[in-house]
Tab-separated table of C-alpha atoms and ligand atoms in Angstrom:
chain	number	residue	atom	x	y	z
A	1	UNK	CA	146.517	141.753	146.499
A	2	UNK	CA	143.208	141.402	148.270
A	3	UNK	CA	140.822	142.200	145.491
A	4	UNK	CA	137.521	140.412	145.314
A	5	UNK	CA	136.867	137.623	142.788
A	6	UNK	CA	134.252	139.090	140.422
A	7	UNK	CA	134.886	137.324	137.128
A	8	UNK	CA	134.655	133.704	136.020
A	9	UNK	CA	136.278	132.354	132.870
A	10	UNK	CA	134.592	129.413	131.139
A	11	UNK	CA	136.920	127.717	128.644
A	12	UNK	CA	134.534	126.396	125.994
A	13	UNK	CA	136.633	126.133	122.862
A	14	UNK	CA	137.204	122.358	122.964
A	15	UNK	CA	136.008	120.012	120.241
A	16	UNK	CA	134.152	117.578	122.498
A	17	UNK	CA	135.538	114.492	120.790
A	18	UNK	CA	134.685	112.317	123.813
A	19	UNK	CA	131.013	112.796	123.029
A	20	UNK	CA	130.948	112.156	119.282
A	21	UNK	CA	128.757	111.903	117.282
A	22	UNK	CA	126.461	114.149	119.397
A	23	UNK	CA	129.079	116.916	119.373
A	24	UNK	CA	129.785	116.962	115.650
A	25	UNK	CA	127.529	120.012	115.263
A	26	UNK	CA	126.257	120.739	118.776
A	27	UNK	CA	128.803	122.276	121.187
A	28	UNK	CA	129.385	119.844	124.056
A	29	UNK	CA	128.612	122.671	126.480
A	30	UNK	CA	125.071	122.689	125.042
A	31	UNK	CA	124.334	119.009	125.682
A	32	UNK	CA	121.331	118.790	127.981
A	33	UNK	CA	121.624	117.382	131.473
A	34	UNK	CA	117.923	116.622	132.122
A	35	UNK	CA	116.647	119.898	130.605
A	36	UNK	CA	119.487	122.408	130.899
A	37	UNK	CA	122.684	122.705	128.867
A	38	UNK	CA	125.629	121.663	131.008
A	39	UNK	CA	127.204	125.127	130.766
A	40	UNK	CA	124.155	126.662	132.436
A	41	UNK	CA	124.841	124.647	135.597
A	42	UNK	CA	128.287	126.260	135.819
A	43	UNK	CA	126.900	129.733	135.110
A	44	UNK	CA	124.226	129.326	137.797
A	45	UNK	CA	126.894	128.130	140.241
A	46	UNK	CA	129.027	131.217	139.512
A	47	UNK	CA	126.107	133.626	139.897
A	48	UNK	CA	124.972	131.969	143.138
A	49	UNK	CA	128.512	132.566	144.444
A	50	UNK	CA	128.333	136.294	143.629
A	51	UNK	CA	130.274	136.352	140.336
A	52	UNK	CA	129.301	139.435	138.294
A	53	UNK	CA	131.022	138.926	134.953
A	54	UNK	CA	131.297	135.766	132.906
A	55	UNK	CA	133.822	135.305	130.117
A	56	UNK	CA	133.240	132.479	127.665
A	57	UNK	CA	136.285	131.418	125.674
A	58	UNK	CA	134.682	130.028	122.558
A	59	UNK	CA	135.682	128.856	119.121
A	60	UNK	CA	134.302	127.865	115.738
A	61	UNK	CA	130.841	126.280	115.864
A	62	UNK	CA	129.992	127.497	119.378
A	63	UNK	CA	127.362	130.037	118.286
A	64	UNK	CA	124.507	128.125	119.972
A	65	UNK	CA	126.006	129.061	123.332
A	66	UNK	CA	125.810	132.766	122.547
A	67	UNK	CA	122.216	132.404	121.358
A	68	UNK	CA	121.285	130.455	124.480
A	69	UNK	CA	122.323	133.272	126.832
A	70	UNK	CA	120.810	135.957	124.590
A	71	UNK	CA	117.211	137.136	124.282
A	72	UNK	CA	115.129	135.016	121.889
A	73	UNK	CA	112.481	137.435	120.576
A	74	UNK	CA	110.553	134.882	118.523
A	75	UNK	CA	110.404	132.335	121.322
A	76	UNK	CA	109.494	134.907	123.986
A	77	UNK	CA	106.807	136.509	121.795
A	78	UNK	CA	105.275	133.109	120.987
A	79	UNK	CA	105.267	132.025	124.634
A	80	UNK	CA	103.677	135.348	125.611
A	81	UNK	CA	100.992	135.059	122.917
A	82	UNK	CA	100.151	131.517	124.042
A	83	UNK	CA	100.029	132.581	127.703
A	84	UNK	CA	102.845	130.198	128.708
A	85	UNK	CA	104.031	132.415	131.541
A	86	UNK	CA	106.210	129.883	133.352
A	87	UNK	CA	108.178	128.941	130.237
A	88	UNK	CA	108.520	132.611	129.345
A	89	UNK	CA	110.040	133.186	132.778
A	90	UNK	CA	112.527	130.322	132.174
A	91	UNK	CA	113.558	131.759	128.811
A	92	UNK	CA	113.859	135.377	130.034
A	93	UNK	CA	115.806	134.421	133.146
A	94	UNK	CA	118.599	132.858	131.093
A	95	UNK	CA	119.177	136.000	129.040
A	96	UNK	CA	119.302	138.261	132.090
A	97	UNK	CA	121.527	136.046	134.214
A	98	UNK	CA	124.816	137.897	134.087
A	99	UNK	CA	127.083	140.188	132.110
A	100	UNK	CA	128.686	137.879	129.575
A	101	UNK	CA	131.669	138.525	127.309
A	102	UNK	CA	132.945	136.253	124.578
A	103	UNK	CA	136.533	135.794	123.481
A	104	UNK	CA	137.299	133.662	120.502
A	105	UNK	CA	140.096	131.113	120.834
A	106	UNK	CA	140.993	130.563	117.213
A	107	UNK	CA	142.571	127.154	117.744
A	108	UNK	CA	142.112	124.801	120.707
A	109	UNK	CA	145.647	125.124	122.071
A	110	UNK	CA	145.069	123.940	125.623
A	111	UNK	CA	143.470	125.131	128.830
A	112	UNK	CA	146.350	127.470	129.695
A	113	UNK	CA	145.957	129.181	126.352
A	114	UNK	CA	142.183	129.479	126.847
A	115	UNK	CA	142.711	131.206	130.208
A	116	UNK	CA	145.334	133.502	128.699
A	117	UNK	CA	142.725	134.627	126.137
A	118	UNK	CA	140.854	136.346	129.025
A	119	UNK	CA	143.855	138.460	130.094
A	120	UNK	CA	142.756	141.765	128.527
A	121	UNK	CA	139.250	141.506	129.972
A	122	UNK	CA	140.396	140.666	133.500
A	123	UNK	CA	143.434	142.845	134.082
A	124	UNK	CA	144.938	142.875	137.546
A	125	UNK	CA	142.344	140.963	139.585
A	126	UNK	CA	141.945	137.445	140.938
A	127	UNK	CA	139.428	135.427	138.946
A	128	UNK	CA	137.665	132.075	138.820
A	129	UNK	CA	137.977	129.403	136.134
A	130	UNK	CA	135.097	126.976	135.668
A	131	UNK	CA	135.389	124.001	133.320
A	132	UNK	CA	131.813	123.461	132.130
A	133	UNK	CA	132.234	119.664	131.706
A	134	UNK	CA	132.613	119.336	135.465
A	135	UNK	CA	129.117	119.682	136.878
A	136	UNK	CA	129.169	119.899	140.668
A	137	UNK	CA	126.177	119.282	142.878
A	138	UNK	CA	126.892	120.983	146.194
A	139	UNK	CA	125.000	122.501	149.120
A	140	UNK	CA	127.128	125.663	148.757
A	141	UNK	CA	128.325	126.431	145.201
A	142	UNK	CA	131.779	124.886	144.800
A	143	UNK	CA	133.291	128.077	143.403
A	144	UNK	CA	131.761	130.004	146.336
A	145	UNK	CA	133.457	127.647	148.816
A	146	UNK	CA	136.747	128.375	147.053
A	147	UNK	CA	136.176	132.148	146.962
A	148	UNK	CA	135.836	132.015	150.740
A	149	UNK	CA	139.204	130.244	150.989
A	150	UNK	CA	140.736	132.866	148.693
A	151	UNK	CA	139.354	135.708	150.836
A	152	UNK	CA	141.033	134.195	153.897
A	153	UNK	CA	144.372	133.149	152.401
A	154	UNK	CA	144.793	135.415	149.358
A	155	UNK	CA	146.453	132.694	147.290
A	156	UNK	CA	145.325	130.671	144.284
A	157	UNK	CA	142.976	127.795	145.123
A	158	UNK	CA	142.475	124.588	143.122
A	159	UNK	CA	139.498	122.286	143.681
A	160	UNK	CA	140.538	118.718	144.419
A	161	UNK	CA	138.936	115.370	145.102
A	162	UNK	CA	140.317	111.962	146.040
A	163	UNK	CA	140.571	109.526	143.137
A	164	UNK	CA	141.559	105.946	143.888
A	165	UNK	CA	143.554	103.783	141.467
A	166	UNK	CA	144.719	104.254	137.869
A	167	UNK	CA	141.827	106.623	137.018
A	168	UNK	CA	143.990	109.395	138.551
A	169	UNK	CA	145.937	109.469	135.246
A	170	UNK	CA	143.086	111.413	133.619
A	171	UNK	CA	143.674	114.444	135.871
A	172	UNK	CA	146.112	117.051	137.010
A	173	UNK	CA	147.400	115.722	140.352
A	174	UNK	CA	148.373	117.794	143.366
A	175	UNK	CA	151.432	117.286	145.573
A	176	UNK	CA	151.343	118.762	149.049
A	177	UNK	CA	150.469	118.248	152.676
A	178	UNK	CA	147.104	118.552	154.332
A	179	UNK	CA	146.821	121.650	156.498
A	180	UNK	CA	147.026	120.903	160.230
A	181	UNK	CA	144.001	123.019	161.133
A	182	UNK	CA	141.758	122.387	158.109
A	183	UNK	CA	141.598	118.868	156.634
A	184	UNK	CA	140.001	120.206	153.413
A	185	UNK	CA	143.019	122.409	152.726
A	186	UNK	CA	146.313	121.346	151.105
A	187	UNK	CA	149.463	123.434	151.060
A	188	UNK	CA	150.464	122.759	147.499
A	189	UNK	CA	154.102	121.974	146.740
A	190	UNK	CA	153.769	120.730	143.167
A	191	UNK	CA	151.461	119.231	140.551
A	192	UNK	CA	151.645	117.025	137.468
A	193	UNK	CA	149.277	116.944	134.495
A	194	UNK	CA	147.953	113.446	133.770
A	195	UNK	CA	150.769	111.418	135.364
A	196	UNK	CA	151.179	107.668	135.034
A	197	UNK	CA	149.470	105.948	137.976
A	198	UNK	CA	152.841	104.918	139.472
A	199	UNK	CA	154.131	108.484	139.235
A	200	UNK	CA	151.129	110.332	140.668
A	201	UNK	CA	152.290	112.428	143.641
A	202	UNK	CA	149.035	111.896	145.586
A	203	UNK	CA	145.401	110.817	145.246
A	204	UNK	CA	144.262	114.445	145.057
A	205	UNK	CA	142.958	115.059	141.530
A	206	UNK	CA	142.485	118.643	140.377
A	207	UNK	CA	138.874	119.261	139.341
A	208	UNK	CA	137.661	121.969	136.981
A	209	UNK	CA	137.321	124.864	139.423
A	210	UNK	CA	140.166	127.304	140.077
A	211	UNK	CA	140.678	130.683	141.730
A	212	UNK	CA	143.783	132.225	140.216
A	213	UNK	CA	145.733	135.383	140.912
A	214	UNK	CA	146.518	137.601	137.893
A	215	UNK	CA	150.191	136.625	138.181
A	216	UNK	CA	149.223	133.566	136.142
A	217	UNK	CA	148.957	135.629	132.934
A	218	UNK	CA	152.631	136.673	132.711
A	219	UNK	CA	153.599	133.094	133.502
A	220	UNK	CA	151.326	131.562	130.861
A	221	UNK	CA	152.773	133.977	128.312
A	222	UNK	CA	156.207	132.524	128.845
A	223	UNK	CA	155.269	128.893	129.610
A	224	UNK	CA	156.059	126.480	126.801
A	225	UNK	CA	153.684	123.986	125.269
A	226	UNK	CA	153.611	120.858	127.478
A	227	UNK	CA	151.780	117.502	127.416
A	228	UNK	CA	150.057	116.888	124.068
A	229	UNK	CA	151.554	120.004	122.415
A	230	UNK	CA	149.189	122.245	124.369
A	231	UNK	CA	149.670	125.125	126.778
A	232	UNK	CA	148.671	123.377	130.000
A	233	UNK	CA	147.110	125.356	132.823
A	234	UNK	CA	148.687	122.883	135.257
A	235	UNK	CA	152.194	123.790	134.012
A	236	UNK	CA	151.379	127.487	134.429
A	237	UNK	CA	150.122	127.024	137.998
A	238	UNK	CA	153.214	124.962	138.797
A	239	UNK	CA	155.362	127.923	137.725
A	240	UNK	CA	153.130	130.298	139.731
A	241	UNK	CA	153.852	128.146	142.771
A	242	UNK	CA	157.494	129.243	142.654
A	243	UNK	CA	156.353	132.836	143.219
A	244	UNK	CA	153.169	132.580	145.301
A	245	UNK	CA	151.276	130.268	147.635
A	246	UNK	CA	148.847	127.869	145.975
A	247	UNK	CA	146.282	125.775	147.850
A	248	UNK	CA	144.310	122.650	147.087
A	249	UNK	CA	140.791	122.557	148.492
A	250	UNK	CA	138.724	119.396	148.805
A	251	UNK	CA	135.314	120.894	148.092
A	252	UNK	CA	132.108	119.696	149.633
A	253	UNK	CA	129.855	118.246	146.939
A	254	UNK	CA	129.687	115.674	144.186
A	255	UNK	CA	131.338	116.138	140.808
A	256	UNK	CA	130.200	114.633	137.504
A	257	UNK	CA	132.196	114.593	134.282
A	258	UNK	CA	129.346	115.522	131.955
A	259	UNK	CA	131.710	115.793	128.976
A	260	UNK	CA	132.007	112.009	129.040
A	261	UNK	CA	129.225	109.640	127.970
A	262	UNK	CA	129.229	107.539	131.135
A	263	UNK	CA	129.636	110.590	133.396
A	264	UNK	CA	126.677	112.233	131.683
A	265	UNK	CA	124.544	109.121	132.272
A	266	UNK	CA	125.464	109.154	135.978
A	267	UNK	CA	124.674	112.863	136.261
A	268	UNK	CA	121.383	112.419	134.409
A	269	UNK	CA	120.205	109.719	136.790
A	270	UNK	CA	121.209	111.631	139.926
A	271	UNK	CA	119.823	114.993	138.817
A	272	UNK	CA	116.597	113.435	137.503
A	273	UNK	CA	116.025	111.627	140.804
A	274	UNK	CA	116.193	114.974	142.600
A	275	UNK	CA	113.558	116.661	140.448
A	276	UNK	CA	110.384	117.208	142.440
A	277	UNK	CA	108.116	116.993	139.380
A	278	UNK	CA	109.175	113.472	138.327
A	279	UNK	CA	111.878	112.184	140.708
A	280	UNK	CA	109.649	109.566	142.330
A	281	UNK	CA	108.268	108.390	138.998
A	282	UNK	CA	111.815	108.107	137.642
A	283	UNK	CA	112.946	106.125	140.703
A	284	UNK	CA	110.104	103.647	140.181
A	285	UNK	CA	111.004	103.417	136.506
A	286	UNK	CA	114.677	102.675	137.276
A	287	UNK	CA	113.667	100.017	139.787
A	288	UNK	CA	111.415	98.377	137.206
A	289	UNK	CA	114.243	98.370	134.628
A	290	UNK	CA	116.859	96.745	136.860
A	291	UNK	CA	114.480	94.357	138.642
B	1	G1P	C1	141.582	119.364	132.589
B	1	G1P	C2	142.866	119.729	133.329
B	1	G1P	C3	143.193	118.688	134.383
B	1	G1P	C4	142.008	118.507	135.324
B	1	G1P	C5	140.724	118.178	134.525
B	1	G1P	C6	139.509	118.195	135.442
B	1	G1P	O1	141.814	118.204	131.833
B	1	G1P	O2	143.923	119.847	132.389
B	1	G1P	O3	144.318	119.097	135.128
B	1	G1P	O4	142.282	117.476	136.241
B	1	G1P	O5	140.497	119.156	133.490
B	1	G1P	O6	138.340	117.894	134.774
B	1	G1P	P1	140.844	117.709	130.642
B	1	G1P	O7	139.754	116.929	131.318
B	1	G1P	O8	140.328	118.944	129.969
B	1	G1P	O9	141.693	116.868	129.764
């Protein structure tokens, strides 16, 4: 199977209940981290890694996402008339970023189901999955790091990070041994979705970046509904593991859970501090607040 990874699937059908009331009307993927919707960070990461086609799995009330990545004639014409060239550039760049397709997931029936919705558009190729809530700040795009691992090993790759203590129960957790020659690589032997702390097979939490082989589709079609009455991607990958090699990869970079109120606050502070136009001013402000 050594086809190149060209497509990234963005499951974006979830209800965003962790961020209510902000997400009652606004899709959580459109919440701004400093000045960009969180989904745009994931899209920029994918494009920087060489992804050519983006598939958004959307649902009811997610129209703002489609508008965001489309041309906005009124806005562009107004910016042009007012001579706001830089802002016009910002607006135009978003609409010409990538080839984007939309698939509607009629009911939020789990991550595995969302990925399965992309089957017809992907066909028989390996592909990436990016969970937009997980914003990753990295010197090399996280999904690009994983594509490199896929090119070398030709097996599915799951992003992982070490989580200490009971917080591990919020994640899919990997079982497996660290590779002898590459400490970032795990030879996966199993995984559990949101285990109890005492039952977690390791400290390696699965983070929202995956490279999957197309074999996952047939498996998801026959996988039953698992934890929480949903078709779990973790259960599908576990079944894939019986047929193919699967790897965990401890990516280089820092991950924020921007779909969570506290995670969004952390990301906001860190990303704002890095902005050349106001980072220093913001640092001084924070120091004055906590002094
Ligand atoms: C999903 C996955 C889980 C993974 C997590 C990473 O869970 O099911 O395996 O660890 O994303 O963010 P969710 O956060 O959507 O409940």
